[in-house]
Coordinates of C-alpha atoms in Angstrom, one line a residue:
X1 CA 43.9 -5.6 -0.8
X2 CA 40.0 -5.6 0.2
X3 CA 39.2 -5.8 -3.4
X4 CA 41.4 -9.2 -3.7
X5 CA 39.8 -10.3 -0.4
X6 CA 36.3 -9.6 -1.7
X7 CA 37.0 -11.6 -5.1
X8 CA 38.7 -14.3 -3.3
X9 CA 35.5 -14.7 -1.4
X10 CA 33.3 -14.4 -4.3
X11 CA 35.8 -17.4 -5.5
X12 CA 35.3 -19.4 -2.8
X13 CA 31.7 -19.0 -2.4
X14 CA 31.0 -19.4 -5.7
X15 CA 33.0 -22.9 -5.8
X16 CA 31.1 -24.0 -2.6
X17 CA 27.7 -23.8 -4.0
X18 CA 28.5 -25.2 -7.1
X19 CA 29.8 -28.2 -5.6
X20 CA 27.2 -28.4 -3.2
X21 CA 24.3 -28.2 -5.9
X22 CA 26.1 -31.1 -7.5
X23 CA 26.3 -33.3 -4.9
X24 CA 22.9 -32.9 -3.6
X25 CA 21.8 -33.3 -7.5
X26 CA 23.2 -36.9 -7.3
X27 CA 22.7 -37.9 -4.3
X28 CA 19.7 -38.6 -2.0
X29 CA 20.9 -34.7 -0.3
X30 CA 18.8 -33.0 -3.0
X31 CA 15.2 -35.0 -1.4
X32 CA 13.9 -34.4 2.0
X33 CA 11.5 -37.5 2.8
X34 CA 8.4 -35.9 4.0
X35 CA 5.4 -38.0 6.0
X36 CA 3.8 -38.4 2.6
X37 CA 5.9 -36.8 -0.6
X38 CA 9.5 -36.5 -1.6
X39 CA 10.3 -32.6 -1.7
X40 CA 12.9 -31.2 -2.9
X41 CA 15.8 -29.4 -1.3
X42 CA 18.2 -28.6 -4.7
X43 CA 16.8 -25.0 -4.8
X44 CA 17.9 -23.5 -1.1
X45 CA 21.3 -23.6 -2.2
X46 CA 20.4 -21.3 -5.1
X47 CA 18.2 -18.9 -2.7
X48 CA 21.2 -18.7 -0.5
X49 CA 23.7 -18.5 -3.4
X50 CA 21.9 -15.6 -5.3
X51 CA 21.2 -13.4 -1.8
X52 CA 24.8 -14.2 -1.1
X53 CA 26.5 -13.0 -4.5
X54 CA 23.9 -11.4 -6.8
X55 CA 21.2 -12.2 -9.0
X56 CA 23.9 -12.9 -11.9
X57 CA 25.6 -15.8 -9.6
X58 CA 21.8 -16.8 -8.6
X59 CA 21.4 -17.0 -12.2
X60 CA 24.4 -19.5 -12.9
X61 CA 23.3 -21.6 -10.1
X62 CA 19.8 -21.7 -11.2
X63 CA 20.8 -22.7 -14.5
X64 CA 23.5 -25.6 -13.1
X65 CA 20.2 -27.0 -11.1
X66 CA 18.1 -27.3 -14.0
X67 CA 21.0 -28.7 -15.8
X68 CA 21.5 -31.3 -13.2
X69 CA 17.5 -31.7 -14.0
X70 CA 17.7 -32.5 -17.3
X71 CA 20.7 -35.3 -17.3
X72 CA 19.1 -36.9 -14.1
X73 CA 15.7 -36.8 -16.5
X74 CA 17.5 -38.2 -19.3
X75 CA 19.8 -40.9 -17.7
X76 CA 17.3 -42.2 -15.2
X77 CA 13.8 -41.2 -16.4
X78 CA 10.7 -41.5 -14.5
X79 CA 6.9 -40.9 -15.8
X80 CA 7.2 -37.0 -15.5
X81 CA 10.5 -36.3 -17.0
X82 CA 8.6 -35.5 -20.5
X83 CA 8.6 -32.3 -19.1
X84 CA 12.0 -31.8 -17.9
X85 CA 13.9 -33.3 -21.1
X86 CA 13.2 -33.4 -25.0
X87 CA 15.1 -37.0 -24.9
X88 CA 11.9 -38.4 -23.5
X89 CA 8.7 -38.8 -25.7
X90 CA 6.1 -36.9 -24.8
X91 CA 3.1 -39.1 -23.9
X92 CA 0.7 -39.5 -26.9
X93 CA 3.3 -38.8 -29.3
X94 CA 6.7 -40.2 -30.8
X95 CA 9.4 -37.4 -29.9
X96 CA 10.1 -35.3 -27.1
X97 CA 9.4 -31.4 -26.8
X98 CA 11.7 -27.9 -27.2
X99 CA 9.2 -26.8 -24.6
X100 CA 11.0 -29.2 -21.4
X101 CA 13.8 -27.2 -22.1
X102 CA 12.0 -24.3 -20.9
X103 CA 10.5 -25.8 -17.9
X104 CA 13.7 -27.2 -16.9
X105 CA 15.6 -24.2 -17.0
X106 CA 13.2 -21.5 -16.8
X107 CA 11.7 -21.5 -14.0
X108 CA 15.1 -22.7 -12.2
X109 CA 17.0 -19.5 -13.2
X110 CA 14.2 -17.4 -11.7
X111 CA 14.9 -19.2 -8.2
X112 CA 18.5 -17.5 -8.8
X113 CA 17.2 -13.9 -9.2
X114 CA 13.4 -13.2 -6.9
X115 CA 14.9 -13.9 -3.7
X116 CA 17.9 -11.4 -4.4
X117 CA 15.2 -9.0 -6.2
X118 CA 13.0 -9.2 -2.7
X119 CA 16.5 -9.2 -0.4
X120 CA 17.6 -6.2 -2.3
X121 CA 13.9 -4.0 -2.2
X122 CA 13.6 -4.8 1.4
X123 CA 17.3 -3.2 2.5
X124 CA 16.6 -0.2 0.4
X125 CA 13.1 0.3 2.2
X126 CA 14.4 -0.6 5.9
X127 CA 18.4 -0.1 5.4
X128 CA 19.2 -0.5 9.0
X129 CA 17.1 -3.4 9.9
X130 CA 18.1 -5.5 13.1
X131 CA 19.0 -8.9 12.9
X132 CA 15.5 -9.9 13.7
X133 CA 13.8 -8.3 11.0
X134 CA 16.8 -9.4 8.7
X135 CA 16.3 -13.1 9.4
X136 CA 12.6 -12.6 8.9
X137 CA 13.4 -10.9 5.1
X138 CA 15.6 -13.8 4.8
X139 CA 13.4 -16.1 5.3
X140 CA 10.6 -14.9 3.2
X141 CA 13.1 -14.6 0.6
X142 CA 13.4 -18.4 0.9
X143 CA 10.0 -19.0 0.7
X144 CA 9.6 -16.6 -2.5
X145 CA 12.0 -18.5 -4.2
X146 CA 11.0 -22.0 -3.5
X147 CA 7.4 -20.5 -4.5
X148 CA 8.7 -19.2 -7.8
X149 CA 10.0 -23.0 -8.7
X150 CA 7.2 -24.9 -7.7
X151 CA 4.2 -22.9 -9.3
X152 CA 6.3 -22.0 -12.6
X153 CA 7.4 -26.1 -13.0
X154 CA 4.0 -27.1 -12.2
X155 CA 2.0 -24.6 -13.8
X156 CA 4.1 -24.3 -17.2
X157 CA 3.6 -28.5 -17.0
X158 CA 0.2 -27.8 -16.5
X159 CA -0.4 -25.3 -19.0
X160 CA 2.4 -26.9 -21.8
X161 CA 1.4 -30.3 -21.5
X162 CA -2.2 -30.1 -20.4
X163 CA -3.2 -33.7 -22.4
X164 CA 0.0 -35.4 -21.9
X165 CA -0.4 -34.6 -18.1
X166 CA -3.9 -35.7 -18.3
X167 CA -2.9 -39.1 -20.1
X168 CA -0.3 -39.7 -17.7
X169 CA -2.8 -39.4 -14.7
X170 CA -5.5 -41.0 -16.5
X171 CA -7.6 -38.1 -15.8
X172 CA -9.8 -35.8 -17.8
X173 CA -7.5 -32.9 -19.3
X174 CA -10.6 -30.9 -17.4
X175 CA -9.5 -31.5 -14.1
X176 CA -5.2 -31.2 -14.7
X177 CA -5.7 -27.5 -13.1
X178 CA -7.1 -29.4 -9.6
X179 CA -4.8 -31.8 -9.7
X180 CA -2.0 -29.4 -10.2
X181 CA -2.8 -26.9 -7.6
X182 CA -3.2 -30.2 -5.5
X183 CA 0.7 -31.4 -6.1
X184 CA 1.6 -27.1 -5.6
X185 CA -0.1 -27.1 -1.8
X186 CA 1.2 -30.8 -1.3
X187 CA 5.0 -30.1 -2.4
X188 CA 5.1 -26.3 -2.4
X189 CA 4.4 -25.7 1.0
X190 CA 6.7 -28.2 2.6
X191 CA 9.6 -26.9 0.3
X192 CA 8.8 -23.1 1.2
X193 CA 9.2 -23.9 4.9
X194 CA 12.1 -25.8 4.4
X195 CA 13.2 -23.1 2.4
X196 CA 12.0 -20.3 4.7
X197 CA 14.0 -22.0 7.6
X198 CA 17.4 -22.6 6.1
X199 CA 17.8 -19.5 4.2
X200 CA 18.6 -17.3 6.8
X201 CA 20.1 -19.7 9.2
X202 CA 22.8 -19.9 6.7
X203 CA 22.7 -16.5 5.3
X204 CA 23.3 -15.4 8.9
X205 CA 26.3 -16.8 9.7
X206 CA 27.9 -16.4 6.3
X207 CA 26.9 -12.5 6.8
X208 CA 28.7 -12.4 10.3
X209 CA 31.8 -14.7 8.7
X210 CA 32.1 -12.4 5.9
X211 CA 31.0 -9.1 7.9
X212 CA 28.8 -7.6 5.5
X213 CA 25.9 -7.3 7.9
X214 CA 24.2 -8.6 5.5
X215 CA 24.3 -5.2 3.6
X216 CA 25.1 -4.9 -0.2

């Protein structure tokens, strides 16, 4: 009987996030307008989703996010999506690149796994942690994950597509390093608080629905 329970669960949660990652996908959900830039919010349910059911879950909902990526990239294109799609020509050449596939989904299945890879080390180091110090391991879990999508995007953009970035911006390929450490502290941070706020205020209360104490 608990082993039904536990699957039914697993079930349920798992059909939750995946609808949720969909419908934040394609809809405005998946952007949080920010003072100045768009950031966005498509990878909490991931963080939640992998410290909630495993890293092999996390995995499946990192790779349905970067899926989401590439058909929103190839249906309604904007000046960066080069980098998330090989439908889209790279700029200063005729045809698209292999290598967008790996940025899009990449970086997007690690947001699936180092959130549940921190969750995990920390409740083997402190395994009776009070809610307080859970929360606060929750919450850098959040922030490790959004972390790991925002400098592995921007820096494999950076580093794959150095002259196509550079032509795009109009800028010396010279400078693309500033500029792309400028766009990780100008989206990065916002997302990682975001990130760092929901993760265990959701986390929390599915541990206390579910009773796991948050234990594994």
């Amino acid at each position: 009987m608990a082993k039904t329970k536990s699957k039914t669960y697993t079930m349920v949660l798992m059909a939750m996030f995946t609808a949720i990652i969909l419908i934040m996908a394609f809809t405005p959900l998946g952007l949080i307008q920010l003072p100045i830039i768009k950031a966005t919010a498509l990878h909490i349910p991931v963080i939640i989703g992998c410290i909630m059911l495993g890293p092999a879950a996390g995995a499946y909902f990192g790779s349905l996010f970067g899926l989401t990526s590439l058909i929103k990239n190839t249906i309604t294109p904007s000046a960066l999506s080069f980098a998330f799609t090989p439908a889209i020509a790279v700029p200063g050449t005729g045809h698209g690149s292999f290598w967008a596939i790996v940025i899009c989904f990449g970086p997007r299945i690690l947001v699936g796994i180092t959130p549940w890879l921190f969750y995990k080390l920390m409740n083997k180091i402190m395994p009776n942690m009070n809610n307080g110090v859970r929360a606060g391991t929750l919450a850098a879990s959040g922030v490790i994950g959004s972390l790991t999508n925002t400098f592995l995007v921007m820096g494999l953009i950076g580093i794959l597509f150095t002259d196509a970035y550079a032509t795009l911006q109009g800028i010396p390929s010279s400078e693309v390093g500033a500029v792309i450490m400028g766009i990780i502290a100008a989206n990065g941070i916002p997302e990682a608080i975001v990130a760092g706020i929901l993760t265990p205020a959701v986390c929390m209360v599915l541990f206390k629905f579910l009773k796991t104490n948050g234990k594994y």
